[in-house]
């Protein structure tokens, strides 16, 4: 196992160096270079085998995974579980890494991290020490925090960056059609910053998004995610969550570049995200 981990670290270092170089220079990459970088893609378990399978093995590094759905659909719970799982060793589907959470709605709960850690047989104190939470007070602050994430990543091995919620500040600050183009421009910049981080640090980016309750603005579909085409095109994996009976949630994969669309069932409980029984 040790040999595997050393070689994985070695190749990760090379990928990081190459990605930094191309990001710094603003360079073009050849197909061969992209293929080489893609070989470094790894997957983080969600806690549910069903959801992992839907995602082709778990949350993928070097891309953005978006969960959208109505209030209480389990988005924040999935983010908490991903944060706990990321600290686990590779043998159990983790990255043995630190986590950065940009919390825009003040919904991060260390108590949930403790419960989920115990359910996984992890030491909650160790897990909590590895999760770095930044509260974003408005959309500009949120953008700034994402830009500064790489400073934290120089100090800690951050390979999971969570933004919960990606869109809530933008939605409340830029109301109406007149503000739409500025909002979309800022969201676009923010998402590309996140994508850059995912490439440079071979990291998973997981974001949450709400559905529209304003059919007048969002094309008449109350289950449409916020953020329109900008969010839709930049997120590599989009999962729509629906409530079901007894803590169950239905997760539907939408618009993936190479995976089939599909649905699966996950369970939200005190222990966190699982397949249930
Ligand atoms: P918004 O942020 O409001 O859009 O919702 P969300 O999608 O982030 O919902 P969230 O992940 O916060 O889910 C809340 C739901 O998770 C609750 O209504 C409960 O059903 C469930 N939940 C949260 N904590 C627990 C827990 O400790 N035990 C159990 N059984 N369920 C929980
Ligand atoms: Mg939430």
PDB file of N, CA and C in Angstrom, residues 24-100:
ATOM      1  N   UNK A  24      -0.175  29.542 -14.993  1.00  0.00           N
ATOM      2  CA  UNK A  24       0.614  30.764 -14.812  1.00  0.00           C
ATOM      3  C   UNK A  24       0.854  31.474 -16.137  1.00  0.00           C
ATOM      4  N   UNK A  25       1.220  30.702 -17.121  1.00  0.00           N
ATOM      5  CA  UNK A  25       1.578  31.313 -18.403  1.00  0.00           C
ATOM      6  C   UNK A  25       0.325  31.615 -19.223  1.00  0.00           C
ATOM      7  N   UNK A  26      -0.780  30.997 -18.836  1.00  0.00           N
ATOM      8  CA  UNK A  26      -1.992  31.137 -19.637  1.00  0.00           C
ATOM      9  C   UNK A  26      -1.811  30.414 -20.952  1.00  0.00           C
ATOM     10  N   UNK A  27      -1.120  29.297 -20.867  1.00  0.00           N
ATOM     11  CA  UNK A  27      -0.676  28.580 -22.055  1.00  0.00           C
ATOM     12  C   UNK A  27      -1.746  27.695 -22.662  1.00  0.00           C
ATOM     13  N   UNK A  28      -1.501  27.268 -23.875  1.00  0.00           N
ATOM     14  CA  UNK A  28      -2.323  26.224 -24.466  1.00  0.00           C
ATOM     15  C   UNK A  28      -1.776  24.876 -24.018  1.00  0.00           C
ATOM     16  N   UNK A  29      -2.646  23.891 -24.013  1.00  0.00           N
ATOM     17  CA  UNK A  29      -2.209  22.538 -23.694  1.00  0.00           C
ATOM     18  C   UNK A  29      -2.433  21.670 -24.922  1.00  0.00           C
ATOM     19  N   UNK A  30      -1.527  20.738 -25.160  1.00  0.00           N
ATOM     20  CA  UNK A  30      -1.769  19.804 -26.263  1.00  0.00           C
ATOM     21  C   UNK A  30      -2.709  18.716 -25.767  1.00  0.00           C
ATOM     22  N   UNK A  31      -3.301  18.003 -26.714  1.00  0.00           N
ATOM     23  CA  UNK A  31      -4.185  16.889 -26.350  1.00  0.00           C
ATOM     24  C   UNK A  31      -3.449  15.885 -25.494  1.00  0.00           C
ATOM     25  N   UNK A  32      -2.175  15.677 -25.824  1.00  0.00           N
ATOM     26  CA  UNK A  32      -1.364  14.709 -25.077  1.00  0.00           C
ATOM     27  C   UNK A  32      -1.217  15.147 -23.612  1.00  0.00           C
ATOM     28  N   UNK A  33      -0.990  16.446 -23.434  1.00  0.00           N
ATOM     29  CA  UNK A  33      -0.856  16.964 -22.065  1.00  0.00           C
ATOM     30  C   UNK A  33      -2.153  16.819 -21.287  1.00  0.00           C
ATOM     31  N   UNK A  34      -3.261  17.084 -21.982  1.00  0.00           N
ATOM     32  CA  UNK A  34      -4.556  16.958 -21.305  1.00  0.00           C
ATOM     33  C   UNK A  34      -4.810  15.503 -20.916  1.00  0.00           C
ATOM     34  N   UNK A  35      -4.463  14.602 -21.838  1.00  0.00           N
ATOM     35  CA  UNK A  35      -4.623  13.169 -21.544  1.00  0.00           C
ATOM     36  C   UNK A  35      -3.801  12.784 -20.314  1.00  0.00           C
ATOM     37  N   UNK A  36      -2.577  13.289 -20.271  1.00  0.00           N
ATOM     38  CA  UNK A  36      -1.674  12.993 -19.145  1.00  0.00           C
ATOM     39  C   UNK A  36      -2.284  13.526 -17.837  1.00  0.00           C
ATOM     40  N   UNK A  37      -2.803  14.737 -17.906  1.00  0.00           N
ATOM     41  CA  UNK A  37      -3.428  15.326 -16.730  1.00  0.00           C
ATOM     42  C   UNK A  37      -4.660  14.528 -16.320  1.00  0.00           C
ATOM     43  N   UNK A  38      -5.441  14.097 -17.325  1.00  0.00           N
ATOM     44  CA  UNK A  38      -6.658  13.332 -17.032  1.00  0.00           C
ATOM     45  C   UNK A  38      -6.335  12.000 -16.347  1.00  0.00           C
ATOM     46  N   UNK A  39      -5.145  11.479 -16.597  1.00  0.00           N
ATOM     47  CA  UNK A  39      -4.753  10.223 -15.943  1.00  0.00           C
ATOM     48  C   UNK A  39      -4.657  10.383 -14.433  1.00  0.00           C
ATOM     49  N   UNK A  40      -4.483  11.626 -14.002  1.00  0.00           N
ATOM     50  CA  UNK A  40      -4.390  11.887 -12.568  1.00  0.00           C
ATOM     51  C   UNK A  40      -5.749  12.030 -11.898  1.00  0.00           C
ATOM     52  N   UNK A  41      -6.841  11.964 -12.670  1.00  0.00           N
ATOM     53  CA  UNK A  41      -8.186  12.124 -12.101  1.00  0.00           C
ATOM     54  C   UNK A  41      -8.460  11.040 -11.075  1.00  0.00           C
ATOM     55  N   UNK A  42      -8.894  11.436  -9.900  1.00  0.00           N
ATOM     56  CA  UNK A  42      -9.294  10.424  -8.921  1.00  0.00           C
ATOM     57  C   UNK A  42     -10.702  10.700  -8.426  1.00  0.00           C
ATOM     58  N   UNK A  43     -11.259   9.725  -7.731  1.00  0.00           N
ATOM     59  CA  UNK A  43     -12.673   9.803  -7.339  1.00  0.00           C
ATOM     60  C   UNK A  43     -12.813   9.710  -5.828  1.00  0.00           C
ATOM     61  N   UNK A  44     -13.704  10.543  -5.350  1.00  0.00           N
ATOM     62  CA  UNK A  44     -13.978  10.603  -3.915  1.00  0.00           C
ATOM     63  C   UNK A  44     -15.354   9.986  -3.653  1.00  0.00           C
ATOM     64  N   UNK A  45     -15.418   9.101  -2.678  1.00  0.00           N
ATOM     65  CA  UNK A  45     -16.720   8.468  -2.418  1.00  0.00           C
ATOM     66  C   UNK A  45     -17.704   9.450  -1.783  1.00  0.00           C
ATOM     67  N   UNK A  46     -18.968   9.298  -2.150  1.00  0.00           N
ATOM     68  CA  UNK A  46     -20.035  10.156  -1.607  1.00  0.00           C
ATOM     69  C   UNK A  46     -20.588   9.585  -0.314  1.00  0.00           C
ATOM     70  N   UNK A  47     -20.248   8.326  -0.048  1.00  0.00           N
ATOM     71  CA  UNK A  47     -20.823   7.628   1.104  1.00  0.00           C
ATOM     72  C   UNK A  47     -21.896   6.642   0.676  1.00  0.00           C
ATOM     73  N   UNK A  48     -22.464   6.873  -0.504  1.00  0.00           N
ATOM     74  CA  UNK A  48     -23.488   5.973  -1.049  1.00  0.00           C
ATOM     75  C   UNK A  48     -22.926   5.297  -2.297  1.00  0.00           C
ATOM     76  N   UNK A  49     -22.963   3.972  -2.320  1.00  0.00           N
ATOM     77  CA  UNK A  49     -22.483   3.239  -3.512  1.00  0.00           C
ATOM     78  C   UNK A  49     -23.368   3.554  -4.711  1.00  0.00           C
ATOM     79  N   UNK A  50     -24.663   3.706  -4.439  1.00  0.00           N
ATOM     80  CA  UNK A  50     -25.597   4.036  -5.527  1.00  0.00           C
ATOM     81  C   UNK A  50     -25.198   5.344  -6.196  1.00  0.00           C
ATOM     82  N   UNK A  51     -24.926   6.352  -5.366  1.00  0.00           N
ATOM     83  CA  UNK A  51     -24.568   7.661  -5.913  1.00  0.00           C
ATOM     84  C   UNK A  51     -23.191   7.611  -6.584  1.00  0.00           C
ATOM     85  N   UNK A  52     -22.263   6.881  -5.970  1.00  0.00           N
ATOM     86  CA  UNK A  52     -20.939   6.728  -6.589  1.00  0.00           C
ATOM     87  C   UNK A  52     -21.075   6.117  -7.989  1.00  0.00           C
ATOM     88  N   UNK A  53     -21.897   5.075  -8.086  1.00  0.00           N
ATOM     89  CA  UNK A  53     -22.081   4.417  -9.393  1.00  0.00           C
ATOM     90  C   UNK A  53     -22.691   5.375 -10.412  1.00  0.00           C
ATOM     91  N   UNK A  54     -23.663   6.156  -9.957  1.00  0.00           N
ATOM     92  CA  UNK A  54     -24.304   7.122 -10.851  1.00  0.00           C
ATOM     93  C   UNK A  54     -23.267   8.107 -11.408  1.00  0.00           C
ATOM     94  N   UNK A  55     -22.274   8.431 -10.541  1.00  0.00           N
ATOM     95  CA  UNK A  55     -21.240   9.404 -10.922  1.00  0.00           C
ATOM     96  C   UNK A  55     -20.039   8.742 -11.591  1.00  0.00           C
ATOM     97  N   UNK A  56     -20.147   7.454 -11.865  1.00  0.00           N
ATOM     98  CA  UNK A  56     -19.029   6.758 -12.505  1.00  0.00           C
ATOM     99  C   UNK A  56     -17.891   6.492 -11.539  1.00  0.00           C
ATOM    100  N   UNK A  57     -18.197   6.355 -10.258  1.00  0.00           N
ATOM    101  CA  UNK A  57     -17.171   5.988  -9.268  1.00  0.00           C
ATOM    102  C   UNK A  57     -17.045   6.965  -8.110  1.00  0.00           C
ATOM    103  N   UNK A  58     -17.695   8.096  -8.205  1.00  0.00           N
ATOM    104  CA  UNK A  58     -17.632   9.084  -7.109  1.00  0.00           C
ATOM    105  C   UNK A  58     -17.438  10.475  -7.662  1.00  0.00           C
ATOM    106  N   UNK A  59     -17.188  11.427  -6.783  1.00  0.00           N
ATOM    107  CA  UNK A  59     -16.921  12.815  -7.211  1.00  0.00           C
ATOM    108  C   UNK A  59     -15.563  12.833  -7.905  1.00  0.00           C
ATOM    109  N   UNK A  60     -15.518  13.409  -9.078  1.00  0.00           N
ATOM    110  CA  UNK A  60     -14.290  13.398  -9.865  1.00  0.00           C
ATOM    111  C   UNK A  60     -13.451  14.654  -9.632  1.00  0.00           C
ATOM    112  N   UNK A  61     -12.133  14.482  -9.548  1.00  0.00           N
ATOM    113  CA  UNK A  61     -11.250  15.657  -9.459  1.00  0.00           C
ATOM    114  C   UNK A  61     -11.175  16.330 -10.841  1.00  0.00           C
ATOM    115  N   UNK A  62     -10.697  17.554 -10.836  1.00  0.00           N
ATOM    116  CA  UNK A  62     -10.517  18.347 -12.064  1.00  0.00           C
ATOM    117  C   UNK A  62     -11.843  18.723 -12.720  1.00  0.00           C
ATOM    118  N   UNK A  63     -12.910  18.683 -11.952  1.00  0.00           N
ATOM    119  CA  UNK A  63     -14.190  19.134 -12.502  1.00  0.00           C
ATOM    120  C   UNK A  63     -15.105  19.622 -11.384  1.00  0.00           C
ATOM    121  N   UNK A  64     -16.253  20.154 -11.780  1.00  0.00           N
ATOM    122  CA  UNK A  64     -17.210  20.677 -10.799  1.00  0.00           C
ATOM    123  C   UNK A  64     -18.442  19.772 -10.774  1.00  0.00           C
ATOM    124  N   UNK A  65     -18.840  19.351  -9.585  1.00  0.00           N
ATOM    125  CA  UNK A  65     -20.067  18.568  -9.427  1.00  0.00           C
ATOM    126  C   UNK A  65     -21.092  19.421  -8.700  1.00  0.00           C
ATOM    127  N   UNK A  66     -22.252  19.553  -9.308  1.00  0.00           N
ATOM    128  CA  UNK A  66     -23.297  20.423  -8.765  1.00  0.00           C
ATOM    129  C   UNK A  66     -24.507  19.598  -8.316  1.00  0.00           C
ATOM    130  N   UNK A  67     -24.990  19.882  -7.108  1.00  0.00           N
ATOM    131  CA  UNK A  67     -26.239  19.290  -6.637  1.00  0.00           C
ATOM    132  C   UNK A  67     -27.283  20.379  -6.580  1.00  0.00           C
ATOM    133  N   UNK A  68     -28.416  20.167  -7.231  1.00  0.00           N
ATOM    134  CA  UNK A  68     -29.481  21.144  -7.102  1.00  0.00           C
ATOM    135  C   UNK A  68     -30.786  20.459  -6.718  1.00  0.00           C
ATOM    136  N   UNK A  69     -31.633  21.231  -6.050  1.00  0.00           N
ATOM    137  CA  UNK A  69     -32.897  20.673  -5.576  1.00  0.00           C
ATOM    138  C   UNK A  69     -33.504  21.625  -4.573  1.00  0.00           C
ATOM    139  N   UNK A  70     -34.747  21.347  -4.206  1.00  0.00           N
ATOM    140  CA  UNK A  70     -35.460  22.267  -3.315  1.00  0.00           C
ATOM    141  C   UNK A  70     -34.899  22.201  -1.897  1.00  0.00           C
ATOM    142  N   UNK A  71     -35.374  23.082  -1.011  1.00  0.00           N
ATOM    143  CA  UNK A  71     -34.929  23.124   0.383  1.00  0.00           C
ATOM    144  C   UNK A  71     -35.146  21.755   1.025  1.00  0.00           C
ATOM    145  N   UNK A  72     -34.201  21.337   1.840  1.00  0.00           N
ATOM    146  CA  UNK A  72     -34.340  20.060   2.536  1.00  0.00           C
ATOM    147  C   UNK A  72     -34.116  18.835   1.665  1.00  0.00           C
ATOM    148  N   UNK A  73     -33.640  19.042   0.436  1.00  0.00           N
ATOM    149  CA  UNK A  73     -33.456  17.877  -0.442  1.00  0.00           C
ATOM    150  C   UNK A  73     -32.156  17.127  -0.134  1.00  0.00           C
ATOM    151  N   UNK A  74     -31.316  17.682   0.732  1.00  0.00           N
ATOM    152  CA  UNK A  74     -30.136  16.943   1.180  1.00  0.00           C
ATOM    153  C   UNK A  74     -28.808  17.455   0.652  1.00  0.00           C
ATOM    154  N   UNK A  75     -28.814  18.611  -0.001  1.00  0.00           N
ATOM    155  CA  UNK A  75     -27.588  19.144  -0.607  1.00  0.00           C
ATOM    156  C   UNK A  75     -26.503  19.385   0.444  1.00  0.00           C
ATOM    157  N   UNK A  76     -26.897  20.060   1.522  1.00  0.00           N
ATOM    158  CA  UNK A  76     -25.917  20.384   2.569  1.00  0.00           C
ATOM    159  C   UNK A  76     -25.435  19.115   3.286  1.00  0.00           C
ATOM    160  N   UNK A  77     -26.343  18.154   3.432  1.00  0.00           N
ATOM    161  CA  UNK A  77     -25.938  16.881   4.055  1.00  0.00           C
ATOM    162  C   UNK A  77     -24.894  16.171   3.193  1.00  0.00           C
ATOM    163  N   UNK A  78     -25.101  16.188   1.894  1.00  0.00           N
ATOM    164  CA  UNK A  78     -24.144  15.543   0.977  1.00  0.00           C
ATOM    165  C   UNK A  78     -22.783  16.237   1.056  1.00  0.00           C
ATOM    166  N   UNK A  79     -22.787  17.564   1.205  1.00  0.00           N
ATOM    167  CA  UNK A  79     -21.539  18.331   1.310  1.00  0.00           C
ATOM    168  C   UNK A  79     -20.799  17.963   2.611  1.00  0.00           C
ATOM    169  N   UNK A  80     -21.542  17.877   3.711  1.00  0.00           N
ATOM    170  CA  UNK A  80     -20.922  17.497   4.990  1.00  0.00           C
ATOM    171  C   UNK A  80     -20.288  16.102   4.876  1.00  0.00           C
ATOM    172  N   UNK A  81     -21.032  15.186   4.245  1.00  0.00           N
ATOM    173  CA  UNK A  81     -20.520  13.818   4.121  1.00  0.00           C
ATOM    174  C   UNK A  81     -19.265  13.778   3.239  1.00  0.00           C
ATOM    175  N   UNK A  82     -19.285  14.533   2.163  1.00  0.00           N
ATOM    176  CA  UNK A  82     -18.112  14.574   1.271  1.00  0.00           C
ATOM    177  C   UNK A  82     -16.896  15.100   2.037  1.00  0.00           C
ATOM    178  N   UNK A  83     -17.128  16.104   2.893  1.00  0.00           N
ATOM    179  CA  UNK A  83     -16.027  16.687   3.666  1.00  0.00           C
ATOM    180  C   UNK A  83     -15.411  15.637   4.599  1.00  0.00           C
ATOM    181  N   UNK A  84     -16.267  14.880   5.269  1.00  0.00           N
ATOM    182  CA  UNK A  84     -15.777  13.816   6.166  1.00  0.00           C
ATOM    183  C   UNK A  84     -15.019  12.765   5.349  1.00  0.00           C
ATOM    184  N   UNK A  85     -15.627  12.326   4.253  1.00  0.00           N
ATOM    185  CA  UNK A  85     -15.034  11.254   3.447  1.00  0.00           C
ATOM    186  C   UNK A  85     -13.677  11.640   2.873  1.00  0.00           C
ATOM    187  N   UNK A  86     -13.526  12.910   2.519  1.00  0.00           N
ATOM    188  CA  UNK A  86     -12.268  13.353   1.906  1.00  0.00           C
ATOM    189  C   UNK A  86     -11.081  13.152   2.848  1.00  0.00           C
ATOM    190  N   UNK A  87     -11.343  13.202   4.146  1.00  0.00           N
ATOM    191  CA  UNK A  87     -10.239  13.044   5.111  1.00  0.00           C
ATOM    192  C   UNK A  87      -9.828  11.570   5.265  1.00  0.00           C
ATOM    193  N   UNK A  88     -10.638  10.667   4.749  1.00  0.00           N
ATOM    194  CA  UNK A  88     -10.340   9.232   4.899  1.00  0.00           C
ATOM    195  C   UNK A  88      -9.212   8.821   3.960  1.00  0.00           C
ATOM    196  N   UNK A  89      -8.527   7.722   4.283  1.00  0.00           N
ATOM    197  CA  UNK A  89      -7.457   7.255   3.389  1.00  0.00           C
ATOM    198  C   UNK A  89      -8.007   6.732   2.056  1.00  0.00           C
ATOM    199  N   UNK A  90      -7.122   6.634   1.079  1.00  0.00           N
ATOM    200  CA  UNK A  90      -7.510   6.192  -0.266  1.00  0.00           C
ATOM    201  C   UNK A  90      -8.169   4.811  -0.245  1.00  0.00           C
ATOM    202  N   UNK A  91      -7.720   3.957   0.658  1.00  0.00           N
ATOM    203  CA  UNK A  91      -8.259   2.583   0.721  1.00  0.00           C
ATOM    204  C   UNK A  91      -9.765   2.582   0.949  1.00  0.00           C
ATOM    205  N   UNK A  92     -10.285   3.617   1.619  1.00  0.00           N
ATOM    206  CA  UNK A  92     -11.725   3.641   1.888  1.00  0.00           C
ATOM    207  C   UNK A  92     -12.446   4.716   1.069  1.00  0.00           C
ATOM    208  N   UNK A  93     -11.797   5.146  -0.007  1.00  0.00           N
ATOM    209  CA  UNK A  93     -12.480   6.045  -0.936  1.00  0.00           C
ATOM    210  C   UNK A  93     -12.244   7.522  -0.689  1.00  0.00           C
ATOM    211  N   UNK A  94     -11.316   7.843   0.241  1.00  0.00           N
ATOM    212  CA  UNK A  94     -11.029   9.245   0.532  1.00  0.00           C
ATOM    213  C   UNK A  94      -9.760   9.722  -0.157  1.00  0.00           C
ATOM    214  N   UNK A  95      -9.349  10.930   0.199  1.00  0.00           N
ATOM    215  CA  UNK A  95      -8.121  11.528  -0.361  1.00  0.00           C
ATOM    216  C   UNK A  95      -7.074  11.792   0.721  1.00  0.00           C
ATOM    217  N   UNK A  96      -7.390  11.456   1.970  1.00  0.00           N
ATOM    218  CA  UNK A  96      -6.490  11.768   3.083  1.00  0.00           C
ATOM    219  C   UNK A  96      -6.055  13.239   3.013  1.00  0.00           C
ATOM    220  N   UNK A  97      -7.035  14.101   2.797  1.00  0.00           N
ATOM    221  CA  UNK A  97      -6.703  15.499   2.526  1.00  0.00           C
ATOM    222  C   UNK A  97      -7.458  16.437   3.468  1.00  0.00           C
ATOM    223  N   UNK A  98      -7.155  17.726   3.347  1.00  0.00           N
ATOM    224  CA  UNK A  98      -7.920  18.759   4.032  1.00  0.00           C
ATOM    225  C   UNK A  98      -9.033  19.246   3.091  1.00  0.00           C
ATOM    226  N   UNK A  99      -9.981  19.959   3.675  1.00  0.00           N
ATOM    227  CA  UNK A  99     -11.169  20.384   2.923  1.00  0.00           C
ATOM    228  C   UNK A  99     -11.389  21.879   3.155  1.00  0.00           C
ATOM    229  N   UNK A 100     -11.805  22.571   2.110  1.00  0.00           N
ATOM    230  CA  UNK A 100     -12.207  23.967   2.266  1.00  0.00           C
ATOM    231  C   UNK A 100     -13.696  24.083   1.955  1.00  0.00           C
TER     232      UNK A 100
END
